[in-house]
Amino acid sequence: MNKQTEPFLFDAGIEARAAVSTPQVGISRPHESAHLHVAGTATYTDDIPELAGTLHAALGMSARAHARIKAISLDQVRAAPGVVAVLTAEDIPAANDCGPIIHDDPILANGLVQFIGQPVFVVVATSHDAARRAARLGAIEYEDLPPVLSPEAAHQAGSYVLPPMHLTRGEPASHIAAAVHRDRGNIRLGGQEQFYLEGQIAYAAPKENDGMHVWCSTQHPTEMQHAVAHMLGWHAHQVLVECRRMGGGFGGKESQSAMFACCAALAAWKLLCPVKLRPDRDDDMMITGKRHDFVFNYEVGHDAEGRLDGVAVEMVSRAGFSADLSGPVMTRAICHFDNAYWLPNVKIDGYCGKTNTQSNTAFRGFGGPQGAFAIEYILDNVARTVGRDSLDVRRANLYGKAERNVTPYGQTVEDNVIHELLDELEASSAYRERRAATRAFNAGSPVLKKGIAITPVKFGISFNVAHFNQAGALVHVYNDGSVLVNHGGTEMGQGLNTKVAMVVAHELGIRLERVRVTATDTSKVANTSATAASTGTDLNGKAAQDAARQIRERLAAFAARQAGVDADSVQFGDDLIVAGELRLDFSDLARQAYVARVQLWSDGFYTTPKLYWDQSRLQGRPFYYYAYGAACSEVLVDTLTGEWRLLRADVLHDAGRSLNPAIDIGQVEGGFIQGMGWLTTEELWWNRDGKLMTHAPSTYKIPTVNDCPEDFHVRLFENDNAEDSIHRSKAVGEPPLLLPFSVFFAIRDAVASVGDYKVNPPLVAPATSEAILDAVDAMRATAPVVQ
Ligand code: MTE
Ligand code: HPA
Ligand code: MOS
C-alpha cells in the first residue's frame, strides 16, 4: 500500500486516545511536498503529461531598446523545420494588453519596441527546439528612437510611468537647516533578478464551447484568467487557470506570468490545439522585470548624538518601459523609508522612472527593502559622523512604545517589540565584545579587515491596496474522514499549503496526514488575490479555518444529538470525537454524519480588518500589523582583492506565534541569503545600447551554499501577534529579506577601518568585489593612511 492511502487509524484503540486536543499548529512539520521534491516526483507545469497534439511556442524578441518597427519579415521563420504558425500583435482578437493596473503593457510589440528582449512574435512549432531555432530567423527592420537607459536619465528628462508621489510630515527643511550636523548625498542600490529555479511557463489547451484551460506557473491565477479573457474578448468564466505549485516565484510571477499565459492561450485559440510556452533562462531574464534599482538623493540634519532632526529623500526607481506594479512598489518603498525609526520631520518624493529596459516588478519585499535600505545607509553615515557605535545611533532613533510612534503615513506603531528583540540579539550575538575584537584585529591586520553590524527590521503586513486583503477556501470532508482543502493561495515553496493544512487539521481535531491540499484553480475559489505581500497564510489560513469551523460545528451538533448532550461540550482532538458517552473515530463520525445527511463540506472567507488607505495623500493604516527582526553579521574583507566572507550571522526574527517553526526558520534563512545576494554579488548590467548583459548564471551570480556562513544562528523571537491573526502567527515570507542589511553594513564597517572609521566609505550596493575595491581605493585617497 502506498504511503498516501494508509488508513488513518492510530495503533492505539480509541479508548486509549486523549480526549483533549493535541495542537496541530505551532509544531514543526515537513513541507507537504518535501518527499516529492527530494524524489523528483513533484509535478511542475512542465511535468504535466502532454496532451496529444501539443505544440511548442517560442518568442521572437526585439533587438533594439527603443525603435519603430518599419517592417517584419517572418518568411524564414515560417519556412523553418517544424514551424506550424507565426503570430504577431495583429493576431490578437481583442486587447493586446496584459498590464496589471495601467494598460500600457502590450503582449506583443505593435509597431514600437521599448526594450531589448521585448516579445514581438510567437513561433509555434512541433517541438520546443524547433520553435526556439525558428524564433531567431525573424528579420525586423527598425527605425531607432533615442532610448532612456537609467533612472537618473529618466528623472532628468521628467519621464515617468506614473505621476510622482509626495509625503511630508513636520517641517523637514527648517529642521535640517537648524541641525547641529547636516549632510547630503546620493545612494545607489541595484536591482535583482528573481531567479526562480523553475522559469516562467504556461500551457494552454482549448476546451469545448470556447473555453480555455491554462496551466501556469503563477502567483496570481485569477489575474492570468482575466488577462487571457481580456485578450480573447471572452468572459472570465470561459477561462480556467490552474497551478499546483511553482519552483519559486519571489514576486516575479505575480504579474509577469501574464505575457506567457496570453501567448500560449493566443496560439492555442488560433490553432485549436494545446500549446506550451517555456522560455529558456536567458530569454526569461531578457524579457521579464526584476527588483527595481533605486537612486536616492538625501539631505539629513541630526544632533551630536546622531538623533535625526529632519530628513528629506528623493527616491527614483527604474520602472522600465511600463508601469506594471511600479506604483505599489514605490508606495511600499515610501512606507518603509522609516524602517524601525521615528522620523519627526520627513519629506519623501518618489519617482518611477520610465526607461527602455525590462518592466520591473515585484520581488520579495516589494520596494520595502529599497526604502528601508536608504534610511539604514543614512544612519550608518550619521554614526560615523558623530563617532558613535552605529547600533547606539540606531537605538537612539527607534520608534517609542507610547510616544514617537506614529509613522510618516499616519499609522500608529502599536505592536513595537524592536527594543526587546535588539536587546536579546545584542546579548546572544555578543555584539559588543565582538565589535571590540574586530577593532583589535584590524589594528594588527593591514590587508584583511573585519567588520560587524546589527540592523533592525520592521515590515508592514498587508497588501497596500486594501481590497486585495481577502481570501476564500473550500474544505471537503469525505465520508471516509479524509479531508481535501482548496484555497486561493499558491504554493511556491514557502509552505503555504502545509500551514493551511495544519490549520484545518487543528480545527477539526485530526492529524495532518488526513488533510490534502489541491492545486489552486480559478474554478474552485473565485476572485483570488495574488499570493504576495507575505499574506498567503494570514488570508488563506483564516479562510480555511472559517470553512473548517463550519463543518466542525455541524459535526458537533450531530454528535451532540446522538449523545444527548450540549453541542458546546463536544470535544475534537487526536482524530477522536467525544460527546458525552460517545467516543468516535473521526472517520466513523464522518460516515455516520453523511448517512444522517449532514453537509460535510464548506466554503470559508476572510477579510483583514482595520485597514484603510488614501493613496492620494499616502495616509491611513495600510498594514494590519508589523513583523520585526534583527541580524548581526560579521565579515572578513580582503582589501587587496575585494573578496570577502560572511564569518558569522545571528538572526532573531519575529514570526509571531509560529504556526510551523521549521518552515518559518527556512523562510528566514532563505530570505537572509537571498537578500545578501542582492546586496553583494548579484549585479544587473546593461550595455550602452541598453542590452542586459547579465542574463544567465554565467554572468549573474546568486549565492550558493558555499556563501552561507558556517556560523549561522537563526532563531524565532517569542512573541504573539498583538492582532487576531491566524493563531497569532505573523507573516514571514518577505521581512527576512531585509535582515542581511547587516552584511552590507558589516562590509562597509570593514572598509571604513581603512580610514580609521572617520570617513564614510562610498560603497555602492551591490557591494561586489569590484565595488568594495573602488570604495577601499577612495578611502585610501581621501583618508589619512593608518596602516
Ligand atoms: N519562499 C519560497 N521558497 N519561494 C518563493 O517564491 N516567495 C516569497 C516568500 N517566500 C517565495 C518564498 C515572496 S515574494 C512572498 S510575497 C511570499 O513568500 C508569498 O508567500 P506567503 O504569503 O504564503 O508567505
Ligand atoms: N505586495 C505585493 N503585491 C502587491 C502589493 C504588495 O504590497 N500591493 C499591491 N500588490
Ligand atoms: Mo512577494 S514580492 O509580494 O510576491
mmCIF file of C-alpha atoms in Angstrom, residues 222-519:
data_model
loop_
_atom_site.group_PDB
_atom_site.id
_atom_site.type_symbol
_atom_site.label_atom_id
_atom_site.label_comp_id
_atom_site.label_asym_id
_atom_site.label_seq_id
_atom_site.Cartn_x
_atom_site.Cartn_y
_atom_site.Cartn_z
ATOM 1 C CA THR A 222 -7.123 34.986 -11.163
ATOM 2 C CA GLU A 223 -5.152 37.695 -12.922
ATOM 3 C CA MET A 224 -3.986 35.195 -15.537
ATOM 4 C CA GLN A 225 -7.647 34.266 -16.048
ATOM 5 C CA HIS A 226 -8.526 37.935 -16.539
ATOM 6 C CA ALA A 227 -5.584 38.617 -18.837
ATOM 7 C CA VAL A 228 -6.410 35.691 -21.130
ATOM 8 C CA ALA A 229 -10.131 36.549 -21.193
ATOM 9 C CA HIS A 230 -9.336 40.222 -21.881
ATOM 10 C CA MET A 231 -7.025 39.280 -24.757
ATOM 11 C CA LEU A 232 -9.562 36.932 -26.364
ATOM 12 C CA GLY A 233 -12.547 39.188 -25.697
ATOM 13 C CA TRP A 234 -14.052 36.478 -23.527
ATOM 14 C CA HIS A 235 -15.698 36.341 -20.115
ATOM 15 C CA ALA A 236 -13.814 35.158 -17.059
ATOM 16 C CA HIS A 237 -15.942 32.007 -16.786
ATOM 17 C CA GLN A 238 -14.550 30.745 -20.105
ATOM 18 C CA VAL A 239 -11.005 30.563 -18.770
ATOM 19 C CA LEU A 240 -9.728 28.171 -16.108
ATOM 20 C CA VAL A 241 -6.259 28.715 -14.690
ATOM 21 C CA GLU A 242 -4.582 26.096 -12.571
ATOM 22 C CA CYS A 243 -1.323 25.969 -10.648
ATOM 23 C CA ARG A 244 -0.335 23.119 -8.370
ATOM 24 C CA ARG A 245 2.994 24.637 -7.413
ATOM 25 C CA MET A 246 5.800 26.863 -8.599
ATOM 26 C CA GLY A 247 9.502 26.215 -8.338
ATOM 27 C CA GLY A 248 9.781 29.674 -6.791
ATOM 28 C CA GLY A 249 8.106 32.924 -7.704
ATOM 29 C CA PHE A 250 9.646 35.573 -5.413
ATOM 30 C CA GLY A 251 7.313 38.191 -6.901
ATOM 31 C CA GLY A 252 8.424 37.513 -10.468
ATOM 32 C CA LYS A 253 5.253 35.530 -11.162
ATOM 33 C CA GLU A 254 2.815 37.991 -9.581
ATOM 34 C CA SER A 255 2.046 39.917 -12.785
ATOM 35 C CA GLN A 256 4.669 38.880 -15.296
ATOM 36 C CA SER A 257 3.408 35.379 -15.895
ATOM 37 C CA ALA A 258 0.609 37.107 -17.848
ATOM 38 C CA MET A 259 2.525 37.649 -21.082
ATOM 39 C CA PHE A 260 3.393 33.930 -21.198
ATOM 40 C CA ALA A 261 -0.150 32.828 -20.336
ATOM 41 C CA CYS A 262 -1.529 35.133 -23.036
ATOM 42 C CA CYS A 263 0.894 33.998 -25.747
ATOM 43 C CA ALA A 264 0.238 30.307 -25.038
ATOM 44 C CA ALA A 265 -3.528 30.917 -24.957
ATOM 45 C CA LEU A 266 -3.410 33.019 -28.131
ATOM 46 C CA ALA A 267 -1.689 30.223 -30.027
ATOM 47 C CA ALA A 268 -3.998 27.565 -28.553
ATOM 48 C CA TRP A 269 -7.037 29.628 -29.541
ATOM 49 C CA LYS A 270 -5.756 30.311 -33.037
ATOM 50 C CA LEU A 271 -4.625 26.734 -33.794
ATOM 51 C CA LEU A 272 -7.225 24.913 -31.712
ATOM 52 C CA CYS A 273 -4.648 22.678 -30.105
ATOM 53 C CA PRO A 274 -2.678 22.626 -26.841
ATOM 54 C CA VAL A 275 0.348 24.952 -26.815
ATOM 55 C CA LYS A 276 3.131 25.190 -24.282
ATOM 56 C CA LEU A 277 5.418 28.194 -23.878
ATOM 57 C CA ARG A 278 8.525 27.726 -21.775
ATOM 58 C CA PRO A 279 11.251 30.297 -22.423
ATOM 59 C CA ASP A 280 14.767 29.235 -21.580
ATOM 60 C CA ARG A 281 16.622 31.023 -18.786
ATOM 61 C CA ASP A 282 18.289 33.649 -20.990
ATOM 62 C CA ASP A 283 15.046 34.609 -22.710
ATOM 63 C CA ASP A 284 13.255 34.690 -19.352
ATOM 64 C CA MET A 285 15.891 37.058 -17.979
ATOM 65 C CA MET A 286 15.875 39.230 -21.105
ATOM 66 C CA ILE A 287 12.086 39.537 -21.098
ATOM 67 C CA THR A 288 10.910 39.762 -17.511
ATOM 68 C CA GLY A 289 11.195 42.577 -14.994
ATOM 69 C CA LYS A 290 13.227 42.431 -11.817
ATOM 70 C CA ARG A 291 13.506 44.165 -8.471
ATOM 71 C CA HIS A 292 13.628 47.925 -9.087
ATOM 72 C CA ASP A 293 17.039 49.503 -8.725
ATOM 73 C CA PHE A 294 16.851 52.859 -6.975
ATOM 74 C CA VAL A 295 18.804 56.072 -6.714
ATOM 75 C CA PHE A 296 18.310 58.109 -3.538
ATOM 76 C CA ASN A 297 19.237 61.750 -3.088
ATOM 77 C CA TYR A 298 19.004 62.763 0.540
ATOM 78 C CA GLU A 299 19.534 65.583 2.963
ATOM 79 C CA VAL A 300 19.692 64.969 6.679
ATOM 80 C CA GLY A 301 20.056 67.027 9.842
ATOM 81 C CA HIS A 302 20.905 65.456 13.209
ATOM 82 C CA ASP A 303 22.227 66.226 16.668
ATOM 83 C CA ALA A 304 25.563 65.325 18.240
ATOM 84 C CA GLU A 305 24.166 62.017 19.469
ATOM 85 C CA GLY A 306 23.030 61.061 15.987
ATOM 86 C CA ARG A 307 19.325 61.646 16.591
ATOM 87 C CA LEU A 308 17.586 62.683 13.385
ATOM 88 C CA ASP A 309 16.010 66.144 13.355
ATOM 89 C CA GLY A 310 14.928 66.094 9.761
ATOM 90 C CA VAL A 311 15.430 64.073 6.620
ATOM 91 C CA ALA A 312 14.391 64.582 3.028
ATOM 92 C CA VAL A 313 14.799 61.935 0.385
ATOM 93 C CA GLU A 314 14.127 61.765 -3.294
ATOM 94 C CA MET A 315 13.666 58.166 -4.469
ATOM 95 C CA VAL A 316 13.941 57.383 -8.143
ATOM 96 C CA SER A 317 13.228 53.845 -9.270
ATOM 97 C CA ARG A 318 13.844 52.188 -12.600
ATOM 98 C CA ALA A 319 10.311 51.232 -13.575
ATOM 99 C CA GLY A 320 11.275 50.048 -17.034
ATOM 100 C CA PHE A 321 9.159 50.646 -20.099
ATOM 101 C CA SER A 322 5.728 50.196 -18.465
ATOM 102 C CA ALA A 323 4.041 50.725 -15.118
ATOM 103 C CA ASP A 324 3.430 47.069 -14.152
ATOM 104 C CA LEU A 325 3.480 47.138 -10.308
ATOM 105 C CA SER A 326 5.888 50.082 -10.039
ATOM 106 C CA GLY A 327 3.236 52.262 -8.361
ATOM 107 C CA PRO A 328 2.505 49.976 -5.393
ATOM 108 C CA VAL A 329 6.216 49.123 -5.192
ATOM 109 C CA MET A 330 7.035 52.827 -4.821
ATOM 110 C CA THR A 331 4.256 53.217 -2.246
ATOM 111 C CA ARG A 332 5.759 50.401 -0.199
ATOM 112 C CA ALA A 333 9.241 51.920 -0.564
ATOM 113 C CA ILE A 334 7.875 55.203 0.785
ATOM 114 C CA CYS A 335 6.107 53.382 3.637
ATOM 115 C CA HIS A 336 9.338 51.622 4.613
ATOM 116 C CA PHE A 337 11.732 54.567 4.498
ATOM 117 C CA ASP A 338 11.127 54.833 8.248
ATOM 118 C CA ASN A 339 12.077 51.160 8.800
ATOM 119 C CA ALA A 340 12.116 50.959 12.637
ATOM 120 C CA TYR A 341 12.762 54.655 13.223
ATOM 121 C CA TRP A 342 10.836 57.668 14.355
ATOM 122 C CA LEU A 343 11.279 60.429 11.777
ATOM 123 C CA PRO A 344 9.756 63.578 13.267
ATOM 124 C CA ASN A 345 10.331 65.735 10.214
ATOM 125 C CA VAL A 346 10.468 63.987 6.925
ATOM 126 C CA LYS A 347 9.894 64.549 3.248
ATOM 127 C CA ILE A 348 9.776 61.721 0.723
ATOM 128 C CA ASP A 349 9.363 62.156 -3.010
ATOM 129 C CA GLY A 350 9.003 59.057 -5.157
ATOM 130 C CA TYR A 351 9.549 58.940 -8.920
ATOM 131 C CA CYS A 352 9.054 55.853 -11.095
ATOM 132 C CA GLY A 353 11.474 56.484 -13.930
ATOM 133 C CA LYS A 354 10.394 55.266 -17.346
ATOM 134 C CA THR A 355 13.340 53.557 -19.014
ATOM 135 C CA ASN A 356 13.816 51.448 -22.118
ATOM 136 C CA THR A 357 14.559 48.333 -20.125
ATOM 137 C CA GLN A 358 12.526 45.356 -18.809
ATOM 138 C CA SER A 359 9.440 46.433 -16.873
ATOM 139 C CA ASN A 360 10.448 45.993 -13.252
ATOM 140 C CA THR A 361 8.063 44.226 -10.941
ATOM 141 C CA ALA A 362 7.515 42.583 -7.575
ATOM 142 C CA PHE A 363 10.415 40.969 -5.785
ATOM 143 C CA ARG A 364 10.321 39.774 -2.175
ATOM 144 C CA GLY A 365 9.782 42.882 -0.091
ATOM 145 C CA PHE A 366 8.165 44.813 -2.938
ATOM 146 C CA GLY A 367 10.008 48.139 -2.544
ATOM 147 C CA GLY A 368 10.139 47.810 1.241
ATOM 148 C CA PRO A 369 13.767 46.661 1.227
ATOM 149 C CA GLN A 370 14.755 49.544 -1.041
ATOM 150 C CA GLY A 371 13.060 52.205 1.109
ATOM 151 C CA ALA A 372 14.464 50.826 4.365
ATOM 152 C CA PHE A 373 17.970 50.444 2.928
ATOM 153 C CA ALA A 374 18.101 54.201 2.336
ATOM 154 C CA ILE A 375 17.458 55.154 5.968
ATOM 155 C CA GLU A 376 19.917 52.494 7.151
ATOM 156 C CA TYR A 377 22.584 53.937 4.863
ATOM 157 C CA ILE A 378 21.878 57.415 6.182
ATOM 158 C CA LEU A 379 22.078 56.264 9.827
ATOM 159 C CA ASP A 380 25.273 54.357 9.098
ATOM 160 C CA ASN A 381 26.766 57.644 7.879
ATOM 161 C CA VAL A 382 25.381 59.579 10.834
ATOM 162 C CA ALA A 383 27.009 57.157 13.303
ATOM 163 C CA ARG A 384 30.442 57.644 11.749
ATOM 164 C CA THR A 385 29.920 61.404 11.600
ATOM 165 C CA VAL A 386 29.208 61.634 15.330
ATOM 166 C CA GLY A 387 31.735 58.936 16.199
ATOM 167 C CA ARG A 388 29.307 56.589 17.906
ATOM 168 C CA ASP A 389 28.645 52.881 17.534
ATOM 169 C CA SER A 390 26.076 52.525 14.773
ATOM 170 C CA LEU A 391 23.888 50.295 16.980
ATOM 171 C CA ASP A 392 23.689 53.096 19.568
ATOM 172 C CA VAL A 393 22.698 55.596 16.886
ATOM 173 C CA ARG A 394 20.114 53.192 15.536
ATOM 174 C CA ARG A 395 18.724 52.648 19.012
ATOM 175 C CA ALA A 396 18.527 56.397 19.646
ATOM 176 C CA ASN A 397 16.222 56.730 16.655
ATOM 177 C CA LEU A 398 13.907 53.733 17.214
ATOM 178 C CA TYR A 399 10.165 54.138 17.432
ATOM 179 C CA GLY A 400 8.988 54.538 21.020
ATOM 180 C CA LYS A 401 6.217 52.462 22.521
ATOM 181 C CA ALA A 402 3.794 55.083 23.798
ATOM 182 C CA GLU A 403 5.191 58.149 22.053
ATOM 183 C CA ARG A 404 7.321 58.834 18.992
ATOM 184 C CA ASN A 405 5.287 56.004 17.482
ATOM 185 C CA VAL A 406 3.411 57.426 14.502
ATOM 186 C CA THR A 407 4.712 56.620 11.020
ATOM 187 C CA PRO A 408 5.049 59.320 8.358
ATOM 188 C CA TYR A 409 1.973 57.777 6.672
ATOM 189 C CA GLY A 410 -0.130 58.165 9.792
ATOM 190 C CA GLN A 411 -0.262 54.619 11.160
ATOM 191 C CA THR A 412 0.490 54.249 14.869
ATOM 192 C CA VAL A 413 3.014 51.519 15.627
ATOM 193 C CA GLU A 414 1.115 49.628 18.310
ATOM 194 C CA ASP A 415 2.993 46.339 18.437
ATOM 195 C CA ASN A 416 6.593 47.538 18.736
ATOM 196 C CA VAL A 417 8.930 44.822 20.054
ATOM 197 C CA ILE A 418 12.125 46.002 18.397
ATOM 198 C CA HIS A 419 13.704 47.180 21.671
ATOM 199 C CA GLU A 420 13.387 43.783 23.387
ATOM 200 C CA LEU A 421 14.332 41.993 20.204
ATOM 201 C CA LEU A 422 17.510 44.037 19.799
ATOM 202 C CA ASP A 423 18.390 43.549 23.483
ATOM 203 C CA GLU A 424 18.131 39.809 23.061
ATOM 204 C CA LEU A 425 20.141 39.731 19.828
ATOM 205 C CA GLU A 426 22.806 42.087 21.138
ATOM 206 C CA ALA A 427 23.359 39.724 24.057
ATOM 207 C CA SER A 428 23.107 36.415 22.194
ATOM 208 C CA SER A 429 25.449 37.566 19.446
ATOM 209 C CA ALA A 430 27.941 39.056 21.936
ATOM 210 C CA TYR A 431 27.914 42.098 19.693
ATOM 211 C CA ARG A 432 29.852 44.477 21.948
ATOM 212 C CA GLU A 433 32.696 42.060 22.643
ATOM 213 C CA ARG A 434 32.927 41.028 19.026
ATOM 214 C CA ARG A 435 32.871 44.624 17.842
ATOM 215 C CA ALA A 436 35.832 45.376 20.109
ATOM 216 C CA ALA A 437 37.525 42.241 18.809
ATOM 217 C CA THR A 438 37.128 43.318 15.161
ATOM 218 C CA ARG A 439 38.738 46.661 16.004
ATOM 219 C CA ALA A 440 41.625 44.908 17.726
ATOM 220 C CA PHE A 441 42.027 42.502 14.818
ATOM 221 C CA ASN A 442 42.042 45.327 12.275
ATOM 222 C CA ALA A 443 44.706 47.275 14.171
ATOM 223 C CA GLY A 444 47.083 44.381 13.593
ATOM 224 C CA SER A 445 45.981 43.339 10.113
ATOM 225 C CA PRO A 446 46.908 45.616 7.217
ATOM 226 C CA VAL A 447 45.174 43.737 4.407
ATOM 227 C CA LEU A 448 42.424 41.568 5.870
ATOM 228 C CA LYS A 449 39.815 43.642 7.680
ATOM 229 C CA LYS A 450 36.880 42.582 9.775
ATOM 230 C CA GLY A 451 33.591 44.376 10.081
ATOM 231 C CA ILE A 452 30.434 43.872 12.108
ATOM 232 C CA ALA A 453 26.940 45.375 12.121
ATOM 233 C CA ILE A 454 23.490 44.917 13.600
ATOM 234 C CA THR A 455 20.460 46.143 11.683
ATOM 235 C CA PRO A 456 16.796 46.002 12.684
ATOM 236 C CA VAL A 457 13.729 45.333 10.538
ATOM 237 C CA LYS A 458 10.164 46.474 10.826
ATOM 238 C CA PHE A 459 7.971 45.353 7.923
ATOM 239 C CA GLY A 460 4.305 46.172 7.328
ATOM 240 C CA ILE A 461 1.992 43.249 6.640
ATOM 241 C CA SER A 462 -0.974 43.553 4.251
ATOM 242 C CA PHE A 463 -1.368 44.486 0.612
ATOM 243 C CA ASN A 464 -1.137 48.234 0.333
ATOM 244 C CA VAL A 465 -4.231 48.063 -1.865
ATOM 245 C CA ALA A 466 -6.888 47.401 0.789
ATOM 246 C CA HIS A 467 -9.320 45.323 -1.271
ATOM 247 C CA PHE A 468 -6.674 42.717 -2.129
ATOM 248 C CA ASN A 469 -6.763 41.662 1.513
ATOM 249 C CA GLN A 470 -9.414 38.972 1.099
ATOM 250 C CA ALA A 471 -9.383 35.219 0.566
ATOM 251 C CA GLY A 472 -11.619 32.218 0.117
ATOM 252 C CA ALA A 473 -11.300 28.495 0.743
ATOM 253 C CA LEU A 474 -13.180 25.243 0.239
ATOM 254 C CA VAL A 475 -12.906 22.351 2.654
ATOM 255 C CA HIS A 476 -14.332 18.938 1.818
ATOM 256 C CA VAL A 477 -14.624 16.199 4.418
ATOM 257 C CA TYR A 478 -15.230 12.953 2.542
ATOM 258 C CA ASN A 479 -17.299 10.290 4.210
ATOM 259 C CA ASP A 480 -14.202 8.197 4.951
ATOM 260 C CA GLY A 481 -12.881 11.018 7.118
ATOM 261 C CA SER A 482 -10.262 12.217 4.675
ATOM 262 C CA VAL A 483 -10.111 15.941 4.018
ATOM 263 C CA LEU A 484 -9.402 17.946 0.878
ATOM 264 C CA VAL A 485 -8.620 21.651 1.042
ATOM 265 C CA ASN A 486 -8.597 24.175 -1.749
ATOM 266 C CA HIS A 487 -7.826 27.852 -1.249
ATOM 267 C CA GLY A 488 -6.981 30.884 -3.322
ATOM 268 C CA GLY A 489 -3.275 30.974 -2.464
ATOM 269 C CA THR A 490 -0.466 29.468 -4.495
ATOM 270 C CA GLU A 491 2.382 27.272 -3.365
ATOM 271 C CA MET A 492 5.831 28.447 -4.432
ATOM 272 C CA GLY A 493 7.930 26.525 -1.925
ATOM 273 C CA GLN A 494 7.121 28.811 1.007
ATOM 274 C CA GLY A 495 4.996 26.173 2.753
ATOM 275 C CA LEU A 496 1.615 27.861 2.414
ATOM 276 C CA ASN A 497 -0.225 24.593 1.720
ATOM 277 C CA THR A 498 1.429 22.945 4.699
ATOM 278 C CA LYS A 499 0.361 25.734 7.020
ATOM 279 C CA VAL A 500 -3.197 25.851 5.679
ATOM 280 C CA ALA A 501 -3.477 22.056 6.056
ATOM 281 C CA MET A 502 -2.238 22.356 9.642
ATOM 282 C CA VAL A 503 -4.859 24.994 10.391
ATOM 283 C CA VAL A 504 -7.612 22.736 9.018
ATOM 284 C CA ALA A 505 -6.298 19.673 10.885
ATOM 285 C CA HIS A 506 -6.221 21.709 14.086
ATOM 286 C CA GLU A 507 -9.737 22.993 13.623
ATOM 287 C CA LEU A 508 -11.136 19.511 13.015
ATOM 288 C CA GLY A 509 -9.032 17.856 15.710
ATOM 289 C CA ILE A 510 -7.439 15.451 13.254
ATOM 290 C CA ARG A 511 -3.937 14.528 12.253
ATOM 291 C CA LEU A 512 -2.276 16.390 9.416
ATOM 292 C CA GLU A 513 -1.977 13.168 7.391
ATOM 293 C CA ARG A 514 -5.732 13.221 6.819
ATOM 294 C CA VAL A 515 -5.561 16.571 5.024
ATOM 295 C CA ARG A 516 -4.558 17.031 1.422
ATOM 296 C CA VAL A 517 -4.295 20.380 -0.351
ATOM 297 C CA THR A 518 -5.029 20.548 -4.077
ATOM 298 C CA ALA A 519 -3.914 22.762 -6.925
#
